[in-house]
PDB file of C-alpha atoms and ligand atoms in Angstrom:
ATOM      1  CA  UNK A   1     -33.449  54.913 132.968  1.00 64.00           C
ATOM      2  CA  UNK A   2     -31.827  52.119 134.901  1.00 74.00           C
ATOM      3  CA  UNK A   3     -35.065  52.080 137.099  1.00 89.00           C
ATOM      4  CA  UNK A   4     -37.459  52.151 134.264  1.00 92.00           C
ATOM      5  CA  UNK A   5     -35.615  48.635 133.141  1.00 93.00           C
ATOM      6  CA  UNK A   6     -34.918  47.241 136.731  1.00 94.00           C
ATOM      7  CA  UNK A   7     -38.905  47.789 137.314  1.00 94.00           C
ATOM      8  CA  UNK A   8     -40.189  46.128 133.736  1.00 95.00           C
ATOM      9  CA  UNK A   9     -37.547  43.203 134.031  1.00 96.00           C
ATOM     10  CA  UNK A  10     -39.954  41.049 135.955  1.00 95.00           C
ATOM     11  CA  UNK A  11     -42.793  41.678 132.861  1.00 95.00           C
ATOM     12  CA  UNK A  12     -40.204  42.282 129.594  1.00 96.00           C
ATOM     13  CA  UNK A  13     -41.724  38.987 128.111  1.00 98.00           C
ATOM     14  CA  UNK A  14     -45.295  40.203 128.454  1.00 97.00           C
ATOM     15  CA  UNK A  15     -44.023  43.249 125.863  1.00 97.00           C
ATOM     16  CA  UNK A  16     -44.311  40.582 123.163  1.00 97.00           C
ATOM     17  CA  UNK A  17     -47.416  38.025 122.739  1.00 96.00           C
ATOM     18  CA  UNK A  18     -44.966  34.692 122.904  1.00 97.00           C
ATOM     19  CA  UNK A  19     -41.630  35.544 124.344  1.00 98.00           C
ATOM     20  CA  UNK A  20     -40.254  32.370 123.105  1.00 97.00           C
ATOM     21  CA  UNK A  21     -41.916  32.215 119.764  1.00 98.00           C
ATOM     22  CA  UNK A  22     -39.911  35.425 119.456  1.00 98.00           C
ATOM     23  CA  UNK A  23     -36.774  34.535 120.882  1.00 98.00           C
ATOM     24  CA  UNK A  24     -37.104  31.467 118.239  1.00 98.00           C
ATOM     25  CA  UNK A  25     -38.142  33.647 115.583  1.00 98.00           C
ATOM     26  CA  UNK A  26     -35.238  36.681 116.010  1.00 98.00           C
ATOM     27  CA  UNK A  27     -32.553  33.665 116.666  1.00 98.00           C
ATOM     28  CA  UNK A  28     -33.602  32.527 113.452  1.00 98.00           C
ATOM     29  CA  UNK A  29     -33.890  36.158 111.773  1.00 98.00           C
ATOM     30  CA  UNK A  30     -30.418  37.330 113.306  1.00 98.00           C
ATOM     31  CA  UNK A  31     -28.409  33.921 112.010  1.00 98.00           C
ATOM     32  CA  UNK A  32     -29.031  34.161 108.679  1.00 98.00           C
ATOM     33  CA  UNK A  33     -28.168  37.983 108.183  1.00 98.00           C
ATOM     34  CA  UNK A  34     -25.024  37.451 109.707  1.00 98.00           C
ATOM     35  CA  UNK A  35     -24.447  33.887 107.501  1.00 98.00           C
ATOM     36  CA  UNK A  36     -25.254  36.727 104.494  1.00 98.00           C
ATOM     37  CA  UNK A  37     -23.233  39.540 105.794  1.00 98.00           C
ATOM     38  CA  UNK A  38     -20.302  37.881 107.790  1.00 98.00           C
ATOM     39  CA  UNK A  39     -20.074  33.878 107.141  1.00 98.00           C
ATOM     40  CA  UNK A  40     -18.398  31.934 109.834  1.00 97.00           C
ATOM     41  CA  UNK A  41     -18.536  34.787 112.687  1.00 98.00           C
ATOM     42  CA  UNK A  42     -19.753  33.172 115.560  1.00 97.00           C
ATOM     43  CA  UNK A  43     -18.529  35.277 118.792  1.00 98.00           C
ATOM     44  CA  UNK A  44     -21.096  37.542 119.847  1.00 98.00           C
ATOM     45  CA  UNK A  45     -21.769  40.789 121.866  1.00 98.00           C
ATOM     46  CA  UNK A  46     -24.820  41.903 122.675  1.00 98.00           C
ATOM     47  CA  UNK A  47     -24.160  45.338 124.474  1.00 98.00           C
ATOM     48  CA  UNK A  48     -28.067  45.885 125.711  1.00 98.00           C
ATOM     49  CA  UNK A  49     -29.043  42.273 126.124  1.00 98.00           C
ATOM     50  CA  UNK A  50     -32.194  42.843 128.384  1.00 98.00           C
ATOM     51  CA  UNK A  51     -33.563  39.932 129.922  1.00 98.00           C
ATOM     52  CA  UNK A  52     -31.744  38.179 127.116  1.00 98.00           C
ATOM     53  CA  UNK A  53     -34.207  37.749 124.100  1.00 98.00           C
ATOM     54  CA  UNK A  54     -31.461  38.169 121.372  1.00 98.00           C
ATOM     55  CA  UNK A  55     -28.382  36.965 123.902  1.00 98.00           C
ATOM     56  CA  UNK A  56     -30.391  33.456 124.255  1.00 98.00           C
ATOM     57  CA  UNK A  57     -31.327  33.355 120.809  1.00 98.00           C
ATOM     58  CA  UNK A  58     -27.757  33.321 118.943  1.00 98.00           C
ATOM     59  CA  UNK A  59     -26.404  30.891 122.107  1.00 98.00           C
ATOM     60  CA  UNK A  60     -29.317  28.614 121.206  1.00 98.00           C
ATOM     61  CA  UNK A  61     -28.097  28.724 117.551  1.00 98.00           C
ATOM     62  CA  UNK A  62     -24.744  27.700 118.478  1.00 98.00           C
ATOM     63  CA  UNK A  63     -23.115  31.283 118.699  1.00 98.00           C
ATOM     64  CA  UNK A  64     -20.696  31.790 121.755  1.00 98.00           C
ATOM     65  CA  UNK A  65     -22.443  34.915 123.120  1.00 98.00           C
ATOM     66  CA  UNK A  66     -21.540  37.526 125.611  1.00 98.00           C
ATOM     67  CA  UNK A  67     -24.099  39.820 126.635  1.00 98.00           C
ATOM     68  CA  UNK A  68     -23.790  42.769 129.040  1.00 98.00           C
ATOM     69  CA  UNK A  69     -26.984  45.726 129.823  1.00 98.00           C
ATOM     70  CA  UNK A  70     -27.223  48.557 132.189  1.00 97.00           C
ATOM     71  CA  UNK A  71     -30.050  47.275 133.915  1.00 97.00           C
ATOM     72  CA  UNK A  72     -28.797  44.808 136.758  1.00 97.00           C
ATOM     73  CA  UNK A  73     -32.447  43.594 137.518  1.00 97.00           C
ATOM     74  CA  UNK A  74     -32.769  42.594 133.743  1.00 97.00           C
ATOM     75  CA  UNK A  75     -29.037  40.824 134.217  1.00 98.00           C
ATOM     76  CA  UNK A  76     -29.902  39.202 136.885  1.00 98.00           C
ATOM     77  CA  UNK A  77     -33.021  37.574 134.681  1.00 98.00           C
ATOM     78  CA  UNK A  78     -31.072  37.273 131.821  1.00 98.00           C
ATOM     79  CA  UNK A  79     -29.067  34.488 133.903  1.00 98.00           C
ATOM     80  CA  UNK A  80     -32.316  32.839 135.202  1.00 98.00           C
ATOM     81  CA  UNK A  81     -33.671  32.449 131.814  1.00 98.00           C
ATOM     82  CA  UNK A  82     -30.479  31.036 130.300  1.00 98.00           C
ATOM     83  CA  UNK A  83     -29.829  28.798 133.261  1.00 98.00           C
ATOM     84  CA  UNK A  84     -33.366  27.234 133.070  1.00 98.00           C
ATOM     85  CA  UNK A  85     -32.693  26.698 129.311  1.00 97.00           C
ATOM     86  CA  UNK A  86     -29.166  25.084 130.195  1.00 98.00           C
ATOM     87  CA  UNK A  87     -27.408  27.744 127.938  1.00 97.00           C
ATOM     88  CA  UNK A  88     -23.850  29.318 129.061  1.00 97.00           C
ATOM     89  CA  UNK A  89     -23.688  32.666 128.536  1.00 98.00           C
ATOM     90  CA  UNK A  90     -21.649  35.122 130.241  1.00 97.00           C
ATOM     91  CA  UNK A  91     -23.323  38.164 131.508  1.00 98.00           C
ATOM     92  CA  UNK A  92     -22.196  41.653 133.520  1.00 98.00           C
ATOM     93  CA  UNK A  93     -23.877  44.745 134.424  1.00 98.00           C
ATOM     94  CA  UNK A  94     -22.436  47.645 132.024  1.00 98.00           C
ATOM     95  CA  UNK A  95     -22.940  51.166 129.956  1.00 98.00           C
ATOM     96  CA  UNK A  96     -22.478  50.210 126.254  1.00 98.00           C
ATOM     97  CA  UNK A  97     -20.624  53.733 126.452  1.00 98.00           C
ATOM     98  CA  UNK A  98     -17.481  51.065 128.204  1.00 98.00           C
ATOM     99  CA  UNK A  99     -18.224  48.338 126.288  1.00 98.00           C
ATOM    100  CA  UNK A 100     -14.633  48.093 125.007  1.00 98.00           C
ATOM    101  CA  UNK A 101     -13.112  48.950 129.040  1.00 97.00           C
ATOM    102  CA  UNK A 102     -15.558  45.852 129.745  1.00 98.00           C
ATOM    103  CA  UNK A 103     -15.137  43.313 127.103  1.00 98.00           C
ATOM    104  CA  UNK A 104     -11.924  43.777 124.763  1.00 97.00           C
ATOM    105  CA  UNK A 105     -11.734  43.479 121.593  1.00 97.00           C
ATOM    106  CA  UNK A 106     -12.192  39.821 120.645  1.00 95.00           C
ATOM    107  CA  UNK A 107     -15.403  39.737 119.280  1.00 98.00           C
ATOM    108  CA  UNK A 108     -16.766  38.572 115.757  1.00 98.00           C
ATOM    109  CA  UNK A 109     -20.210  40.676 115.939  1.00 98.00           C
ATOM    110  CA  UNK A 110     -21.849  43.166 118.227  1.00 98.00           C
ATOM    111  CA  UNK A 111     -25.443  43.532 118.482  1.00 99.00           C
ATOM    112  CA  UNK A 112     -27.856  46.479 120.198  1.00 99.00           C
ATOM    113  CA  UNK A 113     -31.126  44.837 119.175  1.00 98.00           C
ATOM    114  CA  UNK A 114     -34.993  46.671 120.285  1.00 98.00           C
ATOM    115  CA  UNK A 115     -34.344  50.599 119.643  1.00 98.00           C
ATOM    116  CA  UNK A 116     -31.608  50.528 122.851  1.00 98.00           C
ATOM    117  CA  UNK A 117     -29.673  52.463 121.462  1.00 98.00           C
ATOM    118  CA  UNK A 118     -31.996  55.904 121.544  1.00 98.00           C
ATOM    119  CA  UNK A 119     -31.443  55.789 125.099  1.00 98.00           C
ATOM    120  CA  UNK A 120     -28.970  57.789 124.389  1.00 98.00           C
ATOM    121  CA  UNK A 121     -30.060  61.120 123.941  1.00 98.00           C
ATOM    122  CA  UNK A 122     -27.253  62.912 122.081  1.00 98.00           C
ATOM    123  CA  UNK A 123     -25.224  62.019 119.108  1.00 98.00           C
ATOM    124  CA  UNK A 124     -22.472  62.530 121.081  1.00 98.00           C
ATOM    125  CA  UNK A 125     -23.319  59.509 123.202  1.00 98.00           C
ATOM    126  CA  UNK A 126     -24.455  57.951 120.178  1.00 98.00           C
ATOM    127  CA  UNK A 127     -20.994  58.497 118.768  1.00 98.00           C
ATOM    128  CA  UNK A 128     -19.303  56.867 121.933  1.00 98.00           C
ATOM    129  CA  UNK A 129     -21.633  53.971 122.015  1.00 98.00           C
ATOM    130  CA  UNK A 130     -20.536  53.264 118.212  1.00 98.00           C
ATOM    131  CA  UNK A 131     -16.757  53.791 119.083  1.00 98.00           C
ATOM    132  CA  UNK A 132     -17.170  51.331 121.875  1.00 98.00           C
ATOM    133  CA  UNK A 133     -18.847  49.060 119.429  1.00 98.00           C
ATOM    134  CA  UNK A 134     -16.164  49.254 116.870  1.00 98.00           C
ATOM    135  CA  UNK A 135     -13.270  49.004 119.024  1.00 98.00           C
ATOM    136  CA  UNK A 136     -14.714  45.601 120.891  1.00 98.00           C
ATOM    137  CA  UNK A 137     -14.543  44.237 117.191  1.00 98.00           C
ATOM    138  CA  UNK A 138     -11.646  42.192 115.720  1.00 97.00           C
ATOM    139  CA  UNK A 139     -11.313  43.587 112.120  1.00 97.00           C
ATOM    140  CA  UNK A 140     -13.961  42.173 109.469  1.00 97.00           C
ATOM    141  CA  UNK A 141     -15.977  41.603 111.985  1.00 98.00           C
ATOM    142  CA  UNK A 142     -20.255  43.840 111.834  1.00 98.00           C
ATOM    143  CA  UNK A 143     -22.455  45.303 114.285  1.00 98.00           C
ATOM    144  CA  UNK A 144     -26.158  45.121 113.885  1.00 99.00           C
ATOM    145  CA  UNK A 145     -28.103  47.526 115.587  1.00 98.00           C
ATOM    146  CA  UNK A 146     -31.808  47.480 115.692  1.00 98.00           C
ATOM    147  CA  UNK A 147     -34.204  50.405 116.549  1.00 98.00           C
ATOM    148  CA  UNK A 148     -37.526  52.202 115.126  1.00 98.00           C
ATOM    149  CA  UNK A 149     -38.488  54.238 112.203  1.00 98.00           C
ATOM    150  CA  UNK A 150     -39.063  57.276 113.902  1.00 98.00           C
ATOM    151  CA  UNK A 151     -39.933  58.725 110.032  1.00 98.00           C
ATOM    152  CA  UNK A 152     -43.015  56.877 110.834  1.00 98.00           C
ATOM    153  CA  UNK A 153     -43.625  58.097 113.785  1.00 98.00           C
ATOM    154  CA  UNK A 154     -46.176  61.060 114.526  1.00 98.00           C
ATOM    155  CA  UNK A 155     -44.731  63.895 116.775  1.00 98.00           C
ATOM    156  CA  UNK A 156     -47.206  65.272 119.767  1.00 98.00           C
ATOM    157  CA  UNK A 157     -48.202  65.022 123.312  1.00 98.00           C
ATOM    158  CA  UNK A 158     -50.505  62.296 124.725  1.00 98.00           C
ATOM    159  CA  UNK A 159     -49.859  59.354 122.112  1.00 98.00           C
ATOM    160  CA  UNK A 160     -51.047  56.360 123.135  1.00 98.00           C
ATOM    161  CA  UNK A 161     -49.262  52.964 121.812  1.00 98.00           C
ATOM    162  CA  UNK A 162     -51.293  49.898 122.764  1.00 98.00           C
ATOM    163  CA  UNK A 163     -49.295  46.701 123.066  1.00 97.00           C
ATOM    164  CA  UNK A 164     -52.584  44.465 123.916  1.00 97.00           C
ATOM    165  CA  UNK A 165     -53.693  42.224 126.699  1.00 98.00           C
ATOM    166  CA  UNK A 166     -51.891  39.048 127.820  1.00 98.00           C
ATOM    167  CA  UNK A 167     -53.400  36.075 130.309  1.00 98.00           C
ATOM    168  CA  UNK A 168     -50.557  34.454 132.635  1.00 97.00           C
ATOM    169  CA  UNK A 169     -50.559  32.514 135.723  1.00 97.00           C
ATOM    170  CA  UNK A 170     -54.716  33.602 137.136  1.00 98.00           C
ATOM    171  CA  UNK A 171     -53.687  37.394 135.562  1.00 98.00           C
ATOM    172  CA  UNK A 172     -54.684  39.333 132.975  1.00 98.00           C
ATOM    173  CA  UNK A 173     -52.548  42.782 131.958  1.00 98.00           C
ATOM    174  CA  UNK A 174     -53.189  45.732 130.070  1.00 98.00           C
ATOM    175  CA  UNK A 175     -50.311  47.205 128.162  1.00 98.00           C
ATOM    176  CA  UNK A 176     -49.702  50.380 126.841  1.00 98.00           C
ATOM    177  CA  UNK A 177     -47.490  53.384 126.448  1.00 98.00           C
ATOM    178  CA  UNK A 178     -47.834  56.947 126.668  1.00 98.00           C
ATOM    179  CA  UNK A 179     -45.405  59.233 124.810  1.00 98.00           C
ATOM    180  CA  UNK A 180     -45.219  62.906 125.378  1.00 98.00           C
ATOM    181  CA  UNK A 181     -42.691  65.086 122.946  1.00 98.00           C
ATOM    182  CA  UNK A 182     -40.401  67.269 123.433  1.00 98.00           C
ATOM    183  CA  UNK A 183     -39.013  69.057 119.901  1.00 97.00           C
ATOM    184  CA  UNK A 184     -36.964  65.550 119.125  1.00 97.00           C
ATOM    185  CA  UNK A 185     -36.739  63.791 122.294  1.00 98.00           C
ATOM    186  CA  UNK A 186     -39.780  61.920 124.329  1.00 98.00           C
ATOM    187  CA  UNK A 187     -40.722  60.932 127.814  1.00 98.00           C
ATOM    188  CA  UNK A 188     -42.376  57.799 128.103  1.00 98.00           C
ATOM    189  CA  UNK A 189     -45.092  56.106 130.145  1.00 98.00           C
ATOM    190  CA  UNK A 190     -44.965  52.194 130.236  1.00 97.00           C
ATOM    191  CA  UNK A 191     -48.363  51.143 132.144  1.00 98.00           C
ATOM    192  CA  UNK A 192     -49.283  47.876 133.068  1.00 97.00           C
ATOM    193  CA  UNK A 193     -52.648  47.111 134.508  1.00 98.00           C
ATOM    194  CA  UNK A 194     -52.268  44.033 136.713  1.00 98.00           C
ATOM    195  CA  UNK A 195     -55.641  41.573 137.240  1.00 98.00           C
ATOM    196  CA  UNK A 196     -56.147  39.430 139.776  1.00 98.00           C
ATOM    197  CA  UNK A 197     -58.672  36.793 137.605  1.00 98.00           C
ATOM    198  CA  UNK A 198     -60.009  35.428 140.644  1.00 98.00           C
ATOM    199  CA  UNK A 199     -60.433  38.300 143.206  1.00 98.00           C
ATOM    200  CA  UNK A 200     -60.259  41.272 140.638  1.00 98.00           C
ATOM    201  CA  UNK A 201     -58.137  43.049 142.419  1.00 98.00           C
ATOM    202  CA  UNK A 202     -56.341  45.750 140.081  1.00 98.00           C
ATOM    203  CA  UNK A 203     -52.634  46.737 140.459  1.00 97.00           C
ATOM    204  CA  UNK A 204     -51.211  49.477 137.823  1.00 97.00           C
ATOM    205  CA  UNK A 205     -47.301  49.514 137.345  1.00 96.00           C
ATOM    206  CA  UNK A 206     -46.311  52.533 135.320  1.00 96.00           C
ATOM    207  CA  UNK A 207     -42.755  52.786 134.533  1.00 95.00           C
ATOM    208  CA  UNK A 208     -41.173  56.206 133.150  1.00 97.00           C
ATOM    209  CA  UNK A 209     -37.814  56.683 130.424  1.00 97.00           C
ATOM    210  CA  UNK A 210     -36.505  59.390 127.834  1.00 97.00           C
ATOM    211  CA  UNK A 211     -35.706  58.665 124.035  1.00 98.00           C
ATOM    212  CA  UNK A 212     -34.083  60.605 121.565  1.00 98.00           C
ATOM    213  CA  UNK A 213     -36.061  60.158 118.232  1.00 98.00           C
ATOM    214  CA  UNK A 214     -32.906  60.055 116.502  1.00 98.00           C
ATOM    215  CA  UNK A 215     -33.381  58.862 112.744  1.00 98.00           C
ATOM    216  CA  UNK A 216     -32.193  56.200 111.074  1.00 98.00           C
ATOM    217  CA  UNK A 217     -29.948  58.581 108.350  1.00 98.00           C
ATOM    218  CA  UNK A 218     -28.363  59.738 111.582  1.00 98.00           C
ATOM    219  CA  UNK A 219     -27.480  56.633 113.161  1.00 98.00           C
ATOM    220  CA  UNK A 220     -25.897  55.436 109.430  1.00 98.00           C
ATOM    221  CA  UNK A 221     -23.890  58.823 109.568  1.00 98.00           C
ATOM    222  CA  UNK A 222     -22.577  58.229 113.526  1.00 98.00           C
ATOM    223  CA  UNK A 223     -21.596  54.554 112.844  1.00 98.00           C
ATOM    224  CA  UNK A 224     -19.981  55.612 109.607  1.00 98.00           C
ATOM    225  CA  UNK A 225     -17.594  58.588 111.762  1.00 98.00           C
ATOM    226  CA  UNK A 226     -17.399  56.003 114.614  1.00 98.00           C
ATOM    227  CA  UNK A 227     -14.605  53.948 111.655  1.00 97.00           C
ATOM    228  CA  UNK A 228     -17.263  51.484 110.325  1.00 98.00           C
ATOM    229  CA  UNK A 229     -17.382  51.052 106.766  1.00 98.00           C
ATOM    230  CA  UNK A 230     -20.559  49.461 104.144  1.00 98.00           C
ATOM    231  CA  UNK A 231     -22.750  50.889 106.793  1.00 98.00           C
ATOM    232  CA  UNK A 232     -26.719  50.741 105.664  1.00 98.00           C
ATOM    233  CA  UNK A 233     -29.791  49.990 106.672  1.00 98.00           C
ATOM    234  CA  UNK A 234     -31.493  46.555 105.871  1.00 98.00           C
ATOM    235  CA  UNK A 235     -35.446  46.237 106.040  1.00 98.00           C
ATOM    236  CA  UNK A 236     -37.302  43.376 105.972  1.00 98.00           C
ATOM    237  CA  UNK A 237     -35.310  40.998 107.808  1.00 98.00           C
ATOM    238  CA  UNK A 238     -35.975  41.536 111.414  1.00 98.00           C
ATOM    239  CA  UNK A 239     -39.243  42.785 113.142  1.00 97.00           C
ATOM    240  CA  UNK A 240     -37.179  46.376 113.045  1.00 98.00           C
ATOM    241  CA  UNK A 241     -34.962  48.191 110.816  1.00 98.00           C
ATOM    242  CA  UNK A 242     -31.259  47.505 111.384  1.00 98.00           C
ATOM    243  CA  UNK A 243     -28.472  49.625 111.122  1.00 98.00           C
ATOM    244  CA  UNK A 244     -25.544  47.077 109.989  1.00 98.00           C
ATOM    245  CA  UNK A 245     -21.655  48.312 109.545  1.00 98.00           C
ATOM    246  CA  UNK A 246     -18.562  45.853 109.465  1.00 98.00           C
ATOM    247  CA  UNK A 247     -14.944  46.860 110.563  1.00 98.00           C
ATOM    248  CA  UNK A 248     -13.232  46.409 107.056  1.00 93.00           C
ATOM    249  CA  UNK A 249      -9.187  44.463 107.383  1.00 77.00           C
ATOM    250  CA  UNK A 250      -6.783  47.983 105.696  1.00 68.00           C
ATOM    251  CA  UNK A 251      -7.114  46.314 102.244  1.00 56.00           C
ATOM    252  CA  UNK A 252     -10.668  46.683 102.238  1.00 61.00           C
ATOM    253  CA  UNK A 253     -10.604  50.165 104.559  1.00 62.00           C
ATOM    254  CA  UNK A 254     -12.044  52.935 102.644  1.00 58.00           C
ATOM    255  CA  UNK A 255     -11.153  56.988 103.601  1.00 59.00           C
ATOM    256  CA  UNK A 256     -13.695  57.561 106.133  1.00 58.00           C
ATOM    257  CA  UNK A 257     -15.587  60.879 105.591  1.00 50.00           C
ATOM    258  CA  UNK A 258     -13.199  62.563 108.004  1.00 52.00           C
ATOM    259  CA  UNK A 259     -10.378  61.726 106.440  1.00 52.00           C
ATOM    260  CA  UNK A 260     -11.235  62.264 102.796  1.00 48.00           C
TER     261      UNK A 260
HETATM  262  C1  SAM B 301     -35.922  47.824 124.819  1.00 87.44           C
HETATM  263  S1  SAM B 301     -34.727  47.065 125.823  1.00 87.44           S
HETATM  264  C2  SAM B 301     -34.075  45.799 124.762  1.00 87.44           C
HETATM  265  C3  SAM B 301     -33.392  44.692 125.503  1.00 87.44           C
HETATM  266  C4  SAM B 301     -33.036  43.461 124.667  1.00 87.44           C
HETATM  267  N1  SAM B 301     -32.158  43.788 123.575  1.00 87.44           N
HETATM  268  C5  SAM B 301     -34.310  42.782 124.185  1.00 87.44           C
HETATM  269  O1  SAM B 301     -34.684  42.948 123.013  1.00 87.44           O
HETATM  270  O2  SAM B 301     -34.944  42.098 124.985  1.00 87.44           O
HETATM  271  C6  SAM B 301     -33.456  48.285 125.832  1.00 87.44           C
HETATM  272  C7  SAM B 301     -32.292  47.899 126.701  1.00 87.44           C
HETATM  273  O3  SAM B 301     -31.238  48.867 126.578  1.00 87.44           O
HETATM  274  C8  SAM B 301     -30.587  48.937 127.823  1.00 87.44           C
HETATM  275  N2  SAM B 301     -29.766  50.150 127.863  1.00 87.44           N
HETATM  276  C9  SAM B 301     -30.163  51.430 127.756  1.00 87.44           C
HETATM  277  N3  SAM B 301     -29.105  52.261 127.815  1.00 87.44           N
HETATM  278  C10 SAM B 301     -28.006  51.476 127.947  1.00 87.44           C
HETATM  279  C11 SAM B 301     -26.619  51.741 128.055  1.00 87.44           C
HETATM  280  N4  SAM B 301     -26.147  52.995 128.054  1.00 87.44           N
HETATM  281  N5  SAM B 301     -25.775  50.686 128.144  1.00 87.44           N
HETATM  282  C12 SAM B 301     -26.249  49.412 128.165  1.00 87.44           C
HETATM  283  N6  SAM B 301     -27.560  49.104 128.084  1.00 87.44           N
HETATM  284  C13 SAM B 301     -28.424  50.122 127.975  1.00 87.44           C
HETATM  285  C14 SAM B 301     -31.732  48.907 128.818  1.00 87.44           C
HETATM  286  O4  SAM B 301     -31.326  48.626 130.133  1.00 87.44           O
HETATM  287  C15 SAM B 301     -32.621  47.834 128.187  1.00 87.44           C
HETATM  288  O5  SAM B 301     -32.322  46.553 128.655  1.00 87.44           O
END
């Protein structure tokens, strides 16, 4: 897994049509759910940052943002991109599953944005992941957690997901992935087809990873035993669903479902 993301770090931004249209356009989205949902938080951790597209987003809008990912390749661009755009944020190589050993708990919000957090390929991990999560919160303070339907999603072998072509620098690239099922989990082909414009010389990159096609009921049910509370999903106001609990202060704690 760590090589599928140390291999795409150098081409994450081709994944989308305008990397910084989107980075604009999810710092935007991300702001005003959390001026809805949790007014005046403004410490952020992002515990699968990437090359940074949600990290450099909030620190653009103002948020102090801490961002941390598995991937060191992807860190180490992370830091590029925020140095070129004169933003501070601090960034470290690390599993989400240590995210509280790692960071403490002094954070307002912590995000897991772009279906990261099916990496994780049992609900055991899952679990962890959202107990890390919750304990790096101060109380009151939410998580947002993006990812995909996978309702919507058809189930087989040999499914092709085209992401397009993009032009940069005298090269053209064909995206797409391949995904091949197995019962609920999937292995992955990322292939990018590399053009030289001027001597037509052809490169393919393919790049291989493992998801758990875990739904979104299930991810509401794990963050609700992992302690948080008012845990639902929210459509429409991001590119993805989002999975969005807070970590209630004990007047507003309700019995979680183990304890009742
Ligand atoms: C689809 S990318 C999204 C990255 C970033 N949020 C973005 O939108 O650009 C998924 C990210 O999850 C990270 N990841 C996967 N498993 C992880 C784990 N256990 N701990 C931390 N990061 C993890 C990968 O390295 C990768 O950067």
């Amino acid at each position: 897994m760590t090589d599928f993301y140390d291999e795409l770090a150098p081409f994450y931004h081709l994944i989308y049509q305008d990397w910084d249209a989107s980075v604009r356009r999810q710092g935007e989205q991300l702001s005003k759910l959390i001026e809805s949902e949790w007014p005046g938080h403004r410490s952020v951790l992002d515990v699968s940052c990437g090359i940074g597209t949600q990290a450099i987003a909030l620190a653009e809008r103002g948020y102090s943002v801490t961002g941390s990912d598995l991937s060191a390749k992807e860190i180490e661009r992370a830091g590029h991109e925020a140095r070129a755009r004169k933003i501070d944020i601090d960034f470290s190589v690390g599993d989400m599953r240590e995210a509280h050993a790692l960071h403490g708990s002094r954070f307002d919000l912590v995000i897991s944005c772009d279906n990261s957090v099916p990496h994780l390929l049992t609900d055991d991990d899952l679990l962890l992941a959202f107990r890390q999560m919750f304990a790096c919160l101060r109380t009151g303070g939410g998580c947002i957690i993006s990812v995909r339907d996978y309702a919507l999603e058809a189930r087989g072998k040999n499914l092709v997901k085209p992401y397009g072509v993009r032009t940069e620098n005298g090269k053209r690239y064909l995206l797409f992935q391949v995904w091949d099922f197995v019962g609920e989990h999937y292995d992955l082909s990322f292939f990018f087809i590399e053009e030289d414009l001027s001597t037509l010389e052809v490169e393919t990159h393919a790049m291989r990873s493992k998801y758990y096609a875990v739904s979104i009921d299930k991810l509401c049910e794990l963050m609700h035993e992992a302690g948080f509370q008012d845990v639902k999903r929210v459509d429409g106001a991001f590119y993805q669903p989002l999975v969005i609990g807070t970590k209630a202060t004990e007047q507003n704690r309700l019995p979680n479902r183990s304890e009742e």
